[in-house]
Coordinates of C-alpha atoms in Angstrom, one line a residue:
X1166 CA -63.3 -88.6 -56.6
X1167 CA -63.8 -88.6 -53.0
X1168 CA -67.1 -87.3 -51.8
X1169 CA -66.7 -85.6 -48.1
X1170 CA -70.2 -84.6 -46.6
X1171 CA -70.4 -82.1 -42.9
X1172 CA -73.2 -82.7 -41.1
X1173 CA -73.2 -79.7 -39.1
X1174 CA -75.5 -79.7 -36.1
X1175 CA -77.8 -76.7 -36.3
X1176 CA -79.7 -77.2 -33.1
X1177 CA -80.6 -74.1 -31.0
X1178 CA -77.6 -75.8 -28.4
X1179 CA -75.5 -74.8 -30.6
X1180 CA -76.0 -71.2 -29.9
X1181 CA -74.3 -71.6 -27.0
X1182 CA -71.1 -69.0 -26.4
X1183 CA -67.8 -70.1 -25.2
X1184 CA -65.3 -67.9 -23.0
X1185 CA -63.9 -66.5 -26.2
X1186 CA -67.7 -64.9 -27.0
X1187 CA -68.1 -67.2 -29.9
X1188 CA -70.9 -69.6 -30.4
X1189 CA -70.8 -73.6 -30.7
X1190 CA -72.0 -72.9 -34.4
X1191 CA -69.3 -70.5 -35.3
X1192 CA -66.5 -72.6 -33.9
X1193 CA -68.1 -75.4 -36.1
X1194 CA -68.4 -73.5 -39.4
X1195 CA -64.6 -72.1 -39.6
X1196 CA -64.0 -75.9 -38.5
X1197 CA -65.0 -76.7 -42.0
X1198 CA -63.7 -73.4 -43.6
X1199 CA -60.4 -74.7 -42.2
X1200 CA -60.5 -78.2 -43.3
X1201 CA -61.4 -76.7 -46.8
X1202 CA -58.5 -74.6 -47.1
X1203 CA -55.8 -77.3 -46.0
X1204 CA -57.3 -80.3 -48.3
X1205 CA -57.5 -77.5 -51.2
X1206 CA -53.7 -77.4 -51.2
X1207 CA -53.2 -81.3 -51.3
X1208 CA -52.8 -82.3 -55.2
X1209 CA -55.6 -85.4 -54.9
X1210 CA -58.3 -83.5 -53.4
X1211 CA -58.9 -81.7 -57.4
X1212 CA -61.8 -84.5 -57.7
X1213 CA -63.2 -83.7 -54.4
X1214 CA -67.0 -83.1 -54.0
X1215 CA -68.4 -81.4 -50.8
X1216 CA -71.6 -81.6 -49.4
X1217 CA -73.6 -80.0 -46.9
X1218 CA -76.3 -81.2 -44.9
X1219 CA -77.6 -80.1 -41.2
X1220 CA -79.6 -81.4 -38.5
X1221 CA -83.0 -79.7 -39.9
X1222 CA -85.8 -81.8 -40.8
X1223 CA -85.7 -83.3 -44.5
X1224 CA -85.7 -81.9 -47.1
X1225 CA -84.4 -78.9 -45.3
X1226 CA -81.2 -80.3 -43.8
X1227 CA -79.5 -80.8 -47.4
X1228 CA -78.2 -77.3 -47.8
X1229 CA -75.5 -78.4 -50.5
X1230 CA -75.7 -81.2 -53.0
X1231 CA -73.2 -83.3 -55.4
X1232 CA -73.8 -80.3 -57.8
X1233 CA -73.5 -77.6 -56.5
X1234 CA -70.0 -76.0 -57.0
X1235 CA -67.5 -74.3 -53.5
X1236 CA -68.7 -71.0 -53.8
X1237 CA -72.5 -72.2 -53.2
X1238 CA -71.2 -74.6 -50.4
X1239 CA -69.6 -71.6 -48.7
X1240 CA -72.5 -69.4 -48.8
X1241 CA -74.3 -72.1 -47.5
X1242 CA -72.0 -72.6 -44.3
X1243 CA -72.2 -69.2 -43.9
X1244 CA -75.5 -68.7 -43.3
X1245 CA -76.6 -71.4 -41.2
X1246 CA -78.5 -71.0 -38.3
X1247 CA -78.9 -72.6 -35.1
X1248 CA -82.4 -73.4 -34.1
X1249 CA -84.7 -76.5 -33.0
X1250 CA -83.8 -79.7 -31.7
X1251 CA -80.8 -82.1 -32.5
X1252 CA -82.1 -85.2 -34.7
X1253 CA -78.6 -87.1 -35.1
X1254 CA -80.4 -90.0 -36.2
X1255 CA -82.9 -88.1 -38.6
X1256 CA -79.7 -86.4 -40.2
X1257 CA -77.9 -89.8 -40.3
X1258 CA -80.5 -91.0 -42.5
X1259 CA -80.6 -87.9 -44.6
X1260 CA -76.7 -88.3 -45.1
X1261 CA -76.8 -91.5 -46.0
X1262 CA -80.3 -91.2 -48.5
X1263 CA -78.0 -88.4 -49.6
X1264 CA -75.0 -90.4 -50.7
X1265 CA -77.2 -93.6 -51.9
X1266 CA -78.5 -91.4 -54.6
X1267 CA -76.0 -90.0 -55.8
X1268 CA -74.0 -93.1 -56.3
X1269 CA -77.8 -94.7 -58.0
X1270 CA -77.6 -91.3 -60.6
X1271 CA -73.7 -91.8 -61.0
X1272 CA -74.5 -95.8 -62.1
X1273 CA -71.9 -97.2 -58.9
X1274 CA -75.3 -99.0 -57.7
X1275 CA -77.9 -100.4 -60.0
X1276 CA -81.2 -100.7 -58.7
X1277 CA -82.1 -104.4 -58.5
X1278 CA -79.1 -105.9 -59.6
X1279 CA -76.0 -104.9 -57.0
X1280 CA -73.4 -102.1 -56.9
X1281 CA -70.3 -102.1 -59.2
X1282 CA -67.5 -103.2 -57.9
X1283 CA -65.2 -102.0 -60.2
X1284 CA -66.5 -98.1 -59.5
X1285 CA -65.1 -96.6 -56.8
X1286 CA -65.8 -93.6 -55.2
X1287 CA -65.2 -93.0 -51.3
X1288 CA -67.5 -91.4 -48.6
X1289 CA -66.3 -89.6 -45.7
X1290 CA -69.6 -88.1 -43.1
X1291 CA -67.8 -85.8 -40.6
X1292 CA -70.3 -85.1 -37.7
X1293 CA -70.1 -82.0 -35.8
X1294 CA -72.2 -81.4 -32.7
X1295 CA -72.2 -80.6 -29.4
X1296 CA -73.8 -83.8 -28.2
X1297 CA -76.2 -81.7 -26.2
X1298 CA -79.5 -84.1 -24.7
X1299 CA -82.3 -82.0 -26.7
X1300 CA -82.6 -84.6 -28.9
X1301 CA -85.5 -86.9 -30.5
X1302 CA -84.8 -90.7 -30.0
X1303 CA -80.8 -92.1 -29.6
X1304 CA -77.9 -90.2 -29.0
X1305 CA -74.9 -90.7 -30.3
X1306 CA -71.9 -88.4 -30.3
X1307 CA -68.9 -88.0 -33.2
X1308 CA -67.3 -84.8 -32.7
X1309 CA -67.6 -82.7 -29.2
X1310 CA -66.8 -79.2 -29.8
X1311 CA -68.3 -78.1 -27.0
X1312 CA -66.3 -80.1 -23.8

């Protein structure tokens, strides 16, 4: 049961339009749509768990948890808005608290004595951003959608 978290940039540089009239944001969001729609209609992806976290400050950024079901992710995505700054590292951390707990509620990692090894449950973080420079501390760049 795979768990694949978007961490969609939400920063107001996303509101940028290309020469097709769309913004950054928009491009973004039917990215994921997309990626839904083809892994739904590959057999191993019925264990798949999405989540849905953006670049707003925490607790804010987590827009979709481990237990929230599709149609609650897709609402989500489909109202996001693109405002503020971009915080890659802030939403890095958020991902990755994100992912720690769920795999400390599932029993994969016991607090004070290890993780499991037998357990297994992969992590995928796919990054979308513009890579814009209004950002707080390092930059660091994954996906460019907008170059």
């Amino acid at each position: 049961m795979p768990i694949l978290l978007f961490l969609l940039d939400t920063s107001a540089s996303m509101n940028q339009r290309t020469y097709l009239g769309t913004t950054y944001l928009d491009i973004a969001k039917g990215a994921v749509e997309i990626f839904m729609k083809l892994r739904a209609r590959d057999p191993a992806s019925r264990g798949d768990r999405y989540m849905l976290v953006t670049f707003d400050d925490p607790p804010y950024g987590v827009k979709a948890g481990w237990k929230e079901n599709h149609a609650t992710f897709m609402s989500e995505l489909k109202n996001l808005q693109a405002s503020g700054l971009t915080t890659l590292g802030h939403a890095l951390r958020t991902a990755f608290d994100l992912l720690n707990l769920n795999r400390l509620v599932s029993g994969i990692d016991n607090y004070g004595q290890g993780r499991n090894p037998f357990f297994l449950e992969p992590s995928v973080i796919i990054t979308i951003t513009d890579g814009n420079n209004n950002t707080i501390g390092s930059k660091c760049l994954f996906w460019n959608i907008g170059r």
